[in-house]
PDB file of C-alpha atoms in Angstrom:
ATOM      1  CA  MET A   5       1.405 -25.090 -26.152  1.00  0.00           C
ATOM      2  CA  SER A   6       3.889 -26.039 -23.449  1.00  0.00           C
ATOM      3  CA  SER A   7       2.882 -26.640 -19.846  1.00  0.00           C
ATOM      4  CA  PRO A   8       4.453 -23.393 -18.490  1.00  0.00           C
ATOM      5  CA  ALA A   9       2.569 -21.399 -21.118  1.00  0.00           C
ATOM      6  CA  LEU A  10      -0.685 -23.154 -20.210  1.00  0.00           C
ATOM      7  CA  VAL A  11      -0.064 -22.421 -16.529  1.00  0.00           C
ATOM      8  CA  LEU A  12       0.568 -18.745 -17.296  1.00  0.00           C
ATOM      9  CA  LEU A  13      -2.609 -18.560 -19.414  1.00  0.00           C
ATOM     10  CA  ALA A  14      -4.682 -20.265 -16.725  1.00  0.00           C
ATOM     11  CA  GLU A  15      -3.288 -17.985 -14.031  1.00  0.00           C
ATOM     12  CA  ALA A  16      -3.960 -14.908 -16.171  1.00  0.00           C
ATOM     13  CA  LEU A  17      -7.592 -15.938 -16.708  1.00  0.00           C
ATOM     14  CA  ARG A  18      -8.059 -16.787 -13.037  1.00  0.00           C
ATOM     15  CA  ILE A  19      -6.550 -13.531 -11.799  1.00  0.00           C
ATOM     16  CA  SER A  20      -8.289 -11.313 -14.353  1.00  0.00           C
ATOM     17  CA  THR A  21     -11.840 -12.573 -13.674  1.00  0.00           C
ATOM     18  CA  PRO A  22     -12.552 -10.325 -10.637  1.00  0.00           C
ATOM     19  CA  TYR A  23     -11.108  -7.332 -12.489  1.00  0.00           C
ATOM     20  CA  ALA A  24     -13.244  -8.034 -15.560  1.00  0.00           C
ATOM     21  CA  CYS A  25     -16.443  -8.454 -13.524  1.00  0.00           C
ATOM     22  CA  ALA A  26     -15.816  -5.186 -11.691  1.00  0.00           C
ATOM     23  CA  ALA A  27     -14.994  -3.420 -14.970  1.00  0.00           C
ATOM     24  CA  LEU A  28     -18.289  -4.607 -16.502  1.00  0.00           C
ATOM     25  CA  GLY A  29     -20.097  -3.230 -13.470  1.00  0.00           C
ATOM     26  CA  GLY A  30     -18.285   0.069 -13.930  1.00  0.00           C
ATOM     27  CA  ILE A  31     -19.279   0.222 -17.603  1.00  0.00           C
ATOM     28  CA  TRP A  32     -22.992  -0.227 -16.861  1.00  0.00           C
ATOM     29  CA  ALA A  33     -22.847   2.454 -14.180  1.00  0.00           C
ATOM     30  CA  GLU A  34     -20.911   4.919 -16.325  1.00  0.00           C
ATOM     31  CA  ARG A  35     -23.142   4.293 -19.343  1.00  0.00           C
ATOM     32  CA  SER A  36     -26.159   5.253 -17.241  1.00  0.00           C
ATOM     33  CA  GLY A  37     -24.499   8.499 -16.177  1.00  0.00           C
ATOM     34  CA  VAL A  38     -23.657   7.589 -12.566  1.00  0.00           C
ATOM     35  CA  VAL A  39     -20.019   7.571 -11.510  1.00  0.00           C
ATOM     36  CA  GLN A  40     -19.274   4.392  -9.573  1.00  0.00           C
ATOM     37  CA  ILE A  41     -16.012   4.458  -7.640  1.00  0.00           C
ATOM     38  CA  GLY A  42     -17.521   2.058  -5.111  1.00  0.00           C
ATOM     39  CA  LEU A  43     -16.534  -1.031  -7.116  1.00  0.00           C
ATOM     40  CA  GLU A  44     -14.014  -1.889  -4.426  1.00  0.00           C
ATOM     41  CA  GLY A  45     -16.739  -1.991  -1.794  1.00  0.00           C
ATOM     42  CA  VAL A  46     -19.079  -4.057  -3.975  1.00  0.00           C
ATOM     43  CA  LEU A  47     -16.305  -6.610  -4.541  1.00  0.00           C
ATOM     44  CA  LEU A  48     -15.789  -6.877  -0.785  1.00  0.00           C
ATOM     45  CA  ALA A  49     -19.506  -7.163  -0.036  1.00  0.00           C
ATOM     46  CA  GLY A  50     -19.974  -9.818  -2.724  1.00  0.00           C
ATOM     47  CA  ALA A  51     -17.017 -11.831  -1.443  1.00  0.00           C
ATOM     48  CA  PHE A  52     -18.253 -11.756   2.137  1.00  0.00           C
ATOM     49  CA  ALA A  53     -21.848 -12.634   1.224  1.00  0.00           C
ATOM     50  CA  ALA A  54     -20.655 -15.562  -0.890  1.00  0.00           C
ATOM     51  CA  VAL A  55     -18.512 -16.973   1.902  1.00  0.00           C
ATOM     52  CA  ALA A  56     -21.048 -16.385   4.683  1.00  0.00           C
ATOM     53  CA  VAL A  57     -23.918 -18.093   2.856  1.00  0.00           C
ATOM     54  CA  ALA A  58     -21.752 -20.872   1.405  1.00  0.00           C
ATOM     55  CA  HIS A  59     -20.364 -21.611   4.880  1.00  0.00           C
ATOM     56  CA  ALA A  60     -23.806 -21.606   6.487  1.00  0.00           C
ATOM     57  CA  SER A  61     -25.576 -23.636   3.784  1.00  0.00           C
ATOM     58  CA  GLY A  62     -22.768 -25.760   2.393  1.00  0.00           C
ATOM     59  CA  SER A  63     -23.767 -24.650  -1.113  1.00  0.00           C
ATOM     60  CA  ALA A  64     -21.427 -22.656  -3.346  1.00  0.00           C
ATOM     61  CA  ALA A  65     -24.359 -21.871  -5.665  1.00  0.00           C
ATOM     62  CA  ALA A  66     -26.328 -20.351  -2.773  1.00  0.00           C
ATOM     63  CA  GLY A  67     -23.281 -18.305  -1.854  1.00  0.00           C
ATOM     64  CA  LEU A  68     -22.996 -17.035  -5.429  1.00  0.00           C
ATOM     65  CA  ALA A  69     -26.672 -16.036  -5.440  1.00  0.00           C
ATOM     66  CA  ALA A  70     -26.178 -14.214  -2.139  1.00  0.00           C
ATOM     67  CA  ALA A  71     -23.170 -12.359  -3.548  1.00  0.00           C
ATOM     68  CA  ILE A  72     -25.164 -11.214  -6.571  1.00  0.00           C
ATOM     69  CA  ALA A  73     -28.038 -10.049  -4.350  1.00  0.00           C
ATOM     70  CA  ALA A  74     -25.692  -8.203  -1.964  1.00  0.00           C
ATOM     71  CA  GLY A  75     -23.857  -6.474  -4.804  1.00  0.00           C
ATOM     72  CA  ALA A  76     -27.083  -5.434  -6.507  1.00  0.00           C
ATOM     73  CA  ALA A  77     -28.560  -4.109  -3.244  1.00  0.00           C
ATOM     74  CA  LEU A  78     -25.440  -2.146  -2.330  1.00  0.00           C
ATOM     75  CA  SER A  79     -25.090  -0.595  -5.769  1.00  0.00           C
ATOM     76  CA  LEU A  80     -28.823   0.169  -5.890  1.00  0.00           C
ATOM     77  CA  GLY A  81     -28.436   1.982  -2.577  1.00  0.00           C
ATOM     78  CA  HIS A  82     -25.661   4.045  -4.158  1.00  0.00           C
ATOM     79  CA  ALA A  83     -27.976   4.917  -7.063  1.00  0.00           C
ATOM     80  CA  LEU A  84     -30.804   5.959  -4.751  1.00  0.00           C
ATOM     81  CA  ILE A  85     -28.511   8.142  -2.667  1.00  0.00           C
ATOM     82  CA  VAL A  86     -27.211   9.852  -5.803  1.00  0.00           C
ATOM     83  CA  GLU A  87     -30.543  10.180  -7.609  1.00  0.00           C
ATOM     84  CA  ARG A  88     -32.973  10.773  -4.753  1.00  0.00           C
ATOM     85  CA  ALA A  89     -30.859  12.412  -2.059  1.00  0.00           C
ATOM     86  CA  ARG A  90     -28.723  14.298  -4.631  1.00  0.00           C
ATOM     87  CA  VAL A  91     -25.470  13.322  -2.934  1.00  0.00           C
ATOM     88  CA  HIS A  92     -22.433  13.632  -5.189  1.00  0.00           C
ATOM     89  CA  ALA A  93     -21.623  10.249  -6.748  1.00  0.00           C
ATOM     90  CA  VAL A  94     -17.971  10.421  -5.718  1.00  0.00           C
ATOM     91  CA  VAL A  95     -18.893  11.094  -2.084  1.00  0.00           C
ATOM     92  CA  SER A  96     -21.428   8.273  -2.115  1.00  0.00           C
ATOM     93  CA  GLY A  97     -18.912   5.905  -3.726  1.00  0.00           C
ATOM     94  CA  ILE A  98     -16.282   6.667  -1.093  1.00  0.00           C
ATOM     95  CA  ALA A  99     -18.868   6.085   1.631  1.00  0.00           C
ATOM     96  CA  LEU A 100     -19.809   2.777  -0.001  1.00  0.00           C
ATOM     97  CA  ASN A 101     -16.188   1.625   0.049  1.00  0.00           C
ATOM     98  CA  LEU A 102     -15.757   2.609   3.696  1.00  0.00           C
ATOM     99  CA  LEU A 103     -19.032   0.941   4.663  1.00  0.00           C
ATOM    100  CA  ALA A 104     -18.044  -2.324   2.970  1.00  0.00           C
ATOM    101  CA  TYR A 105     -14.551  -2.306   4.449  1.00  0.00           C
ATOM    102  CA  ALA A 106     -15.715  -1.599   8.008  1.00  0.00           C
ATOM    103  CA  GLY A 107     -18.910  -3.631   7.743  1.00  0.00           C
ATOM    104  CA  THR A 108     -17.213  -6.821   6.584  1.00  0.00           C
ATOM    105  CA  ARG A 109     -14.675  -6.567   9.405  1.00  0.00           C
ATOM    106  CA  LEU A 110     -17.500  -6.082  11.914  1.00  0.00           C
ATOM    107  CA  LEU A 111     -19.391  -9.070  10.515  1.00  0.00           C
ATOM    108  CA  LEU A 112     -16.235 -11.180  10.594  1.00  0.00           C
ATOM    109  CA  ARG A 113     -15.915 -10.423  14.284  1.00  0.00           C
ATOM    110  CA  GLY A 114     -19.590 -11.047  14.980  1.00  0.00           C
ATOM    111  CA  LEU A 115     -19.990 -14.253  12.978  1.00  0.00           C
ATOM    112  CA  TYR A 116     -16.587 -15.895  13.264  1.00  0.00           C
ATOM    113  CA  ASP A 117     -14.901 -14.134  16.183  1.00  0.00           C
ATOM    114  CA  SER A 118     -12.070 -13.035  13.901  1.00  0.00           C
ATOM    115  CA  ALA A 119     -11.018  -9.653  12.552  1.00  0.00           C
ATOM    116  CA  SER A 120      -8.925 -11.115   9.742  1.00  0.00           C
ATOM    117  CA  SER A 121     -10.470 -14.140   8.012  1.00  0.00           C
ATOM    118  CA  SER A 122     -13.440 -16.496   7.844  1.00  0.00           C
ATOM    119  CA  PRO A 123     -13.425 -20.281   8.220  1.00  0.00           C
ATOM    120  CA  PRO A 124     -12.447 -22.123   5.023  1.00  0.00           C
ATOM    121  CA  ILE A 125     -15.061 -23.014   2.408  1.00  0.00           C
ATOM    122  CA  GLU A 126     -15.017 -25.406  -0.531  1.00  0.00           C
ATOM    123  CA  GLY A 127     -16.217 -23.280  -3.460  1.00  0.00           C
ATOM    124  CA  PHE A 128     -17.005 -24.795  -6.848  1.00  0.00           C
ATOM    125  CA  ARG A 129     -15.436 -28.039  -8.042  1.00  0.00           C
ATOM    126  CA  ALA A 130     -15.063 -28.173 -11.808  1.00  0.00           C
ATOM    127  CA  GLY A 131     -12.682 -29.862 -14.201  1.00  0.00           C
ATOM    128  CA  PRO A 132      -9.960 -32.458 -13.740  1.00  0.00           C
ATOM    129  CA  THR A 133      -7.668 -32.685 -10.768  1.00  0.00           C
ATOM    130  CA  GLY A 134      -3.916 -32.483 -11.087  1.00  0.00           C
ATOM    131  CA  ARG A 135      -1.231 -29.833 -11.265  1.00  0.00           C
ATOM    132  CA  SER A 136      -0.461 -29.889 -14.977  1.00  0.00           C
ATOM    133  CA  GLY A 137      -1.020 -26.796 -17.081  1.00  0.00           C
ATOM    134  CA  ALA A 138      -3.829 -28.462 -19.030  1.00  0.00           C
ATOM    135  CA  ALA A 139      -5.662 -29.510 -15.853  1.00  0.00           C
ATOM    136  CA  LEU A 140      -5.300 -26.051 -14.345  1.00  0.00           C
ATOM    137  CA  LEU A 141      -6.580 -24.374 -17.511  1.00  0.00           C
ATOM    138  CA  ALA A 142      -9.536 -26.775 -17.696  1.00  0.00           C
ATOM    139  CA  ARG A 143     -10.495 -26.013 -14.092  1.00  0.00           C
ATOM    140  CA  VAL A 144     -10.410 -22.282 -14.802  1.00  0.00           C
ATOM    141  CA  LEU A 145     -12.404 -22.531 -18.040  1.00  0.00           C
ATOM    142  CA  LEU A 146     -15.059 -24.760 -16.442  1.00  0.00           C
ATOM    143  CA  ASP A 147     -15.486 -22.588 -13.358  1.00  0.00           C
ATOM    144  CA  PRO A 148     -19.127 -21.374 -13.271  1.00  0.00           C
ATOM    145  CA  VAL A 149     -18.141 -17.814 -12.334  1.00  0.00           C
ATOM    146  CA  VAL A 150     -15.602 -17.592 -15.155  1.00  0.00           C
ATOM    147  CA  LEU A 151     -18.243 -18.858 -17.595  1.00  0.00           C
ATOM    148  CA  ALA A 152     -20.769 -16.322 -16.263  1.00  0.00           C
ATOM    149  CA  ALA A 153     -18.194 -13.533 -16.626  1.00  0.00           C
ATOM    150  CA  ALA A 154     -17.446 -14.554 -20.224  1.00  0.00           C
ATOM    151  CA  LEU A 155     -21.171 -14.588 -21.018  1.00  0.00           C
ATOM    152  CA  ALA A 156     -21.599 -11.134 -19.463  1.00  0.00           C
ATOM    153  CA  ILE A 157     -18.669  -9.744 -21.481  1.00  0.00           C
ATOM    154  CA  ALA A 158     -20.225 -11.046 -24.707  1.00  0.00           C
ATOM    155  CA  ALA A 159     -23.765  -9.945 -23.813  1.00  0.00           C
ATOM    156  CA  THR A 160     -23.050  -6.416 -22.575  1.00  0.00           C
ATOM    157  CA  PRO A 161     -22.367  -4.780 -25.982  1.00  0.00           C
ATOM    158  CA  LEU A 162     -25.450  -6.477 -27.458  1.00  0.00           C
ATOM    159  CA  LEU A 163     -27.663  -5.408 -24.573  1.00  0.00           C
ATOM    160  CA  LEU A 164     -26.442  -1.815 -24.740  1.00  0.00           C
ATOM    161  CA  ALA A 165     -26.781  -1.531 -28.517  1.00  0.00           C
ATOM    162  CA  ARG A 166     -29.793  -3.661 -29.429  1.00  0.00           C
ATOM    163  CA  THR A 167     -32.261  -3.735 -26.534  1.00  0.00           C
ATOM    164  CA  ARG A 168     -34.740  -1.151 -25.346  1.00  0.00           C
ATOM    165  CA  PHE A 169     -33.239  -1.210 -21.864  1.00  0.00           C
ATOM    166  CA  GLY A 170     -29.712  -0.724 -23.190  1.00  0.00           C
ATOM    167  CA  LEU A 171     -30.731   2.183 -25.393  1.00  0.00           C
ATOM    168  CA  ARG A 172     -32.491   3.797 -22.436  1.00  0.00           C
ATOM    169  CA  VAL A 173     -29.388   3.349 -20.283  1.00  0.00           C
ATOM    170  CA  ARG A 174     -27.245   5.043 -22.922  1.00  0.00           C
ATOM    171  CA  ALA A 175     -29.773   7.859 -23.349  1.00  0.00           C
ATOM    172  CA  ALA A 176     -29.865   8.442 -19.584  1.00  0.00           C
ATOM    173  CA  GLY A 177     -26.094   8.701 -19.532  1.00  0.00           C
ATOM    174  CA  GLU A 178     -25.523  10.756 -22.670  1.00  0.00           C
ATOM    175  CA  ASP A 179     -28.346  13.312 -22.410  1.00  0.00           C
ATOM    176  CA  PRO A 180     -30.669  12.818 -19.412  1.00  0.00           C
ATOM    177  CA  ALA A 181     -32.695  15.949 -20.127  1.00  0.00           C
ATOM    178  CA  ALA A 182     -33.494  14.858 -23.683  1.00  0.00           C
ATOM    179  CA  ALA A 183     -34.202  11.330 -22.477  1.00  0.00           C
ATOM    180  CA  ALA A 184     -36.625  12.604 -19.855  1.00  0.00           C
ATOM    181  CA  ALA A 185     -38.342  14.780 -22.453  1.00  0.00           C
ATOM    182  CA  ALA A 186     -38.781  11.698 -24.639  1.00  0.00           C
ATOM    183  CA  GLY A 187     -40.503   9.876 -21.767  1.00  0.00           C
ATOM    184  CA  VAL A 188     -37.585   7.836 -20.411  1.00  0.00           C
ATOM    185  CA  PRO A 189     -37.798   7.458 -16.596  1.00  0.00           C
ATOM    186  CA  VAL A 190     -34.162   8.427 -16.059  1.00  0.00           C
ATOM    187  CA  THR A 191     -34.010   7.715 -12.326  1.00  0.00           C
ATOM    188  CA  ARG A 192     -35.580   4.262 -12.653  1.00  0.00           C
ATOM    189  CA  VAL A 193     -33.330   3.378 -15.583  1.00  0.00           C
ATOM    190  CA  ARG A 194     -30.256   4.465 -13.660  1.00  0.00           C
ATOM    191  CA  CYS A 195     -31.309   2.477 -10.601  1.00  0.00           C
ATOM    192  CA  ALA A 196     -31.826  -0.638 -12.734  1.00  0.00           C
ATOM    193  CA  ALA A 197     -28.454  -0.151 -14.443  1.00  0.00           C
ATOM    194  CA  LEU A 198     -26.712   0.292 -11.080  1.00  0.00           C
ATOM    195  CA  ALA A 199     -28.360  -2.851  -9.697  1.00  0.00           C
ATOM    196  CA  LEU A 200     -27.059  -4.774 -12.712  1.00  0.00           C
ATOM    197  CA  SER A 201     -23.677  -3.112 -12.228  1.00  0.00           C
ATOM    198  CA  GLY A 202     -23.518  -4.311  -8.630  1.00  0.00           C
ATOM    199  CA  ALA A 203     -24.580  -7.843  -9.540  1.00  0.00           C
ATOM    200  CA  LEU A 204     -21.831  -8.128 -12.159  1.00  0.00           C
ATOM    201  CA  CYS A 205     -19.197  -6.666  -9.875  1.00  0.00           C
ATOM    202  CA  ALA A 206     -20.204  -9.002  -7.039  1.00  0.00           C
ATOM    203  CA  LEU A 207     -19.582 -11.967  -9.336  1.00  0.00           C
ATOM    204  CA  GLY A 208     -15.935 -10.951  -9.179  1.00  0.00           C
ATOM    205  CA  GLY A 209     -16.055 -10.813  -5.405  1.00  0.00           C
ATOM    206  CA  ALA A 210     -17.500 -14.323  -5.237  1.00  0.00           C
ATOM    207  CA  HIS A 211     -14.813 -15.616  -7.592  1.00  0.00           C
ATOM    208  CA  LEU A 212     -12.113 -14.003  -5.476  1.00  0.00           C
ATOM    209  CA  ALA A 213     -13.447 -15.586  -2.273  1.00  0.00           C
ATOM    210  CA  TYR A 214     -13.989 -19.022  -3.810  1.00  0.00           C
ATOM    211  CA  ASP A 215     -10.546 -18.934  -5.398  1.00  0.00           C
ATOM    212  CA  GLN A 216      -8.957 -18.331  -1.993  1.00  0.00           C
ATOM    213  CA  HIS A 217     -11.483 -20.611  -0.209  1.00  0.00           C
ATOM    214  CA  ARG A 218     -12.214 -18.020   2.454  1.00  0.00           C
ATOM    215  CA  PHE A 219     -12.863 -14.340   3.075  1.00  0.00           C
ATOM    216  CA  ASP A 220      -9.957 -12.168   4.206  1.00  0.00           C
ATOM    217  CA  ALA A 221     -10.479  -8.627   5.491  1.00  0.00           C
ATOM    218  CA  GLY A 222      -9.736  -6.147   2.715  1.00  0.00           C
ATOM    219  CA  MET A 223      -9.197  -8.960   0.206  1.00  0.00           C
ATOM    220  CA  SER A 224     -10.299  -6.797  -2.760  1.00  0.00           C
ATOM    221  CA  ASN A 225      -6.896  -5.111  -2.312  1.00  0.00           C
ATOM    222  CA  GLY A 226      -7.420  -2.315  -4.850  1.00  0.00           C
ATOM    223  CA  ARG A 227      -8.966  -4.494  -7.554  1.00  0.00           C
ATOM    224  CA  GLY A 228     -11.987  -2.211  -7.859  1.00  0.00           C
ATOM    225  CA  PHE A 229      -9.780   0.785  -8.594  1.00  0.00           C
ATOM    226  CA  ILE A 230      -7.752  -1.159 -11.156  1.00  0.00           C
ATOM    227  CA  ALA A 231     -11.035  -2.176 -12.805  1.00  0.00           C
ATOM    228  CA  LEU A 232     -12.084   1.478 -12.853  1.00  0.00           C
ATOM    229  CA  ALA A 233      -8.833   2.249 -14.678  1.00  0.00           C
ATOM    230  CA  ALA A 234      -9.717  -0.463 -17.216  1.00  0.00           C
ATOM    231  CA  VAL A 235     -13.100   1.207 -17.728  1.00  0.00           C
ATOM    232  CA  VAL A 236     -11.392   4.524 -18.471  1.00  0.00           C
ATOM    233  CA  VAL A 237      -8.808   2.979 -20.799  1.00  0.00           C
ATOM    234  CA  SER A 238     -11.477   1.019 -22.695  1.00  0.00           C
ATOM    235  CA  GLY A 239     -13.632   4.015 -23.565  1.00  0.00           C
ATOM    236  CA  LEU A 240     -16.602   2.260 -21.880  1.00  0.00           C
ATOM    237  CA  ARG A 241     -16.404  -0.759 -24.201  1.00  0.00           C
ATOM    238  CA  ALA A 242     -16.822  -4.158 -22.580  1.00  0.00           C
ATOM    239  CA  GLY A 243     -14.516  -6.078 -24.907  1.00  0.00           C
ATOM    240  CA  ARG A 244     -11.681  -3.598 -24.560  1.00  0.00           C
ATOM    241  CA  ALA A 245     -12.121  -3.461 -20.788  1.00  0.00           C
ATOM    242  CA  ALA A 246     -11.974  -7.263 -20.599  1.00  0.00           C
ATOM    243  CA  LEU A 247      -8.790  -7.292 -22.689  1.00  0.00           C
ATOM    244  CA  ALA A 248      -7.254  -4.650 -20.413  1.00  0.00           C
ATOM    245  CA  CYS A 249      -8.146  -6.773 -17.375  1.00  0.00           C
ATOM    246  CA  LEU A 250      -6.718  -9.883 -19.043  1.00  0.00           C
ATOM    247  CA  LEU A 251      -3.494  -8.004 -19.735  1.00  0.00           C
ATOM    248  CA  PHE A 252      -3.308  -6.931 -16.109  1.00  0.00           C
ATOM    249  CA  GLY A 253      -4.004 -10.497 -15.010  1.00  0.00           C
ATOM    250  CA  ALA A 254      -1.206 -11.747 -17.279  1.00  0.00           C
ATOM    251  CA  LEU A 255       1.198  -9.175 -15.856  1.00  0.00           C
ATOM    252  CA  GLU A 256       0.233 -10.150 -12.318  1.00  0.00           C
ATOM    253  CA  ALA A 257       0.725 -13.837 -13.142  1.00  0.00           C
ATOM    254  CA  LEU A 258       4.098 -13.004 -14.666  1.00  0.00           C
ATOM    255  CA  GLN A 259       4.964 -10.975 -11.576  1.00  0.00           C
ATOM    256  CA  ILE A 260       4.198 -13.984  -9.368  1.00  0.00           C
ATOM    257  CA  ALA A 261       6.388 -16.195 -11.541  1.00  0.00           C
ATOM    258  CA  LEU A 262       9.236 -13.674 -11.534  1.00  0.00           C
ATOM    259  CA  GLN A 263       8.912 -13.194  -7.788  1.00  0.00           C
ATOM    260  CA  SER A 264       9.216 -16.938  -7.277  1.00  0.00           C
ATOM    261  CA  ALA A 265      12.246 -17.077  -9.539  1.00  0.00           C
ATOM    262  CA  ALA A 266      13.874 -14.129  -7.740  1.00  0.00           C
ATOM    263  CA  ARG A 267      13.088 -15.368  -4.249  1.00  0.00           C
ATOM    264  CA  GLY A 268      16.709 -15.095  -3.229  1.00  0.00           C
ATOM    265  CA  ALA A 269      17.028 -11.514  -4.499  1.00  0.00           C
ATOM    266  CA  SER A 270      14.730  -9.286  -2.465  1.00  0.00           C
ATOM    267  CA  ARG A 271      15.165  -6.182  -4.641  1.00  0.00           C
ATOM    268  CA  ALA A 272      14.317  -8.060  -7.827  1.00  0.00           C
ATOM    269  CA  ALA A 273      11.246  -9.563  -6.155  1.00  0.00           C
ATOM    270  CA  ASP A 274      10.097  -6.125  -5.003  1.00  0.00           C
ATOM    271  CA  LEU A 275      10.534  -4.714  -8.507  1.00  0.00           C
ATOM    272  CA  ALA A 276       8.544  -7.608  -9.969  1.00  0.00           C
ATOM    273  CA  GLN A 277       5.613  -6.746  -7.683  1.00  0.00           C
ATOM    274  CA  LEU A 278       5.411  -3.288  -9.253  1.00  0.00           C
ATOM    275  CA  LEU A 279       5.069  -4.586 -12.817  1.00  0.00           C
ATOM    276  CA  PRO A 280       1.226  -4.671 -13.106  1.00  0.00           C
ATOM    277  CA  TYR A 281       0.760  -1.288 -11.442  1.00  0.00           C
ATOM    278  CA  VAL A 282       3.377   0.447 -13.576  1.00  0.00           C
ATOM    279  CA  ALA A 283       1.642  -0.945 -16.662  1.00  0.00           C
ATOM    280  CA  THR A 284      -1.703   0.399 -15.407  1.00  0.00           C
ATOM    281  CA  LEU A 285      -0.267   3.889 -14.884  1.00  0.00           C
ATOM    282  CA  VAL A 286       1.262   3.836 -18.368  1.00  0.00           C
ATOM    283  CA  ALA A 287      -2.073   2.782 -19.888  1.00  0.00           C
ATOM    284  CA  LEU A 288      -3.928   5.555 -18.038  1.00  0.00           C
ATOM    285  CA  GLY A 289      -1.356   8.088 -19.221  1.00  0.00           C
ATOM    286  CA  LEU A 290      -1.803   6.980 -22.824  1.00  0.00           C
ATOM    287  CA  ALA A 291      -5.589   7.102 -22.449  1.00  0.00           C
ATOM    288  CA  ALA A 292      -5.387  10.641 -21.053  1.00  0.00           C
ATOM    289  CA  ARG A 293      -3.249  11.762 -23.997  1.00  0.00           C
ATOM    290  CA  ARG A 294      -5.648  10.144 -26.451  1.00  0.00           C
ATOM    291  CA  GLY A 295      -8.619  11.867 -24.802  1.00  0.00           C
ATOM    292  CA  ALA A 296      -6.871  15.247 -24.971  1.00  0.00           C
ATOM    293  CA  ALA A 297      -6.071  14.877 -28.683  1.00  0.00           C
ATOM    294  CA  PRO A 298      -8.489  16.238 -31.343  1.00  0.00           C
ATOM    295  CA  GLY A 299     -11.224  13.698 -31.916  1.00  0.00           C
ATOM    296  CA  GLY A 300     -10.263  11.722 -28.793  1.00  0.00           C
ATOM    297  CA  GLY A 301     -12.517  10.578 -26.003  1.00  0.00           C
ATOM    298  CA  ALA A 302     -14.832   7.733 -25.232  1.00  0.00           C
ATOM    299  CA  ALA A 303     -16.458   5.724 -27.941  1.00  0.00           C
ATOM    300  CA  PRO A 304     -20.197   6.255 -28.458  1.00  0.00           C
TER     301      PRO A 304
END
């Protein structure tokens, strides 16, 4: 494989990791029967927690642990509001996004006297140095967050299909009344699934922050909503959602390459920026048509 192809592959994997982590979080939430449109906010909270703790402690691993804890806590709060306070999940998800967006800006101001970005951090160091395609791909593949995301993608279908917890999550999402009658504690199962959802999503936030070596206000930049689209397109299947996120990452990497090539032509560069989002809209349209057809809909 030539160096440009390796660079494109590495960039696609790097870019798609936050999307894939958020999509996995969305799948666990949706499987449990709780709509989670707050993925955007969980990404932001995870990114900020990772940077804040990594900057204070000098440890990227401590920052990653803090991101996971923050994401799990925020998503668990969403579950409790929906299950205990009976607030509509969409309303709670919107509030979660607004809280994360405003809260991270407030914390930026309080901790670093800045409304836009944090001080730089190091992040993880893995793989060889150098700018060749092979070195870049090795660094991406050896990144601890990328490895954790790949493990989560492989484990999610097995956990949902072959473990007691996974079967309870599916039962709570598919028929909560029957599950409750069979003795399944639906609320507790949903809270546990949402905590796991937040932890997985926050992995993506940590990767995003470590990749850019700082936290920028609003740095999730719609990634949570794109991940939610991948969840819909996939029919709640982890492998398909990951492939959709990888495709989006490849299109975004291609857009960056095309934008660089068309730097002198502003209109061409602007059109290149639209490429990933147009593809997402097309995929959602096809998924909607498939769901409306006889026998369509999400996979069991």
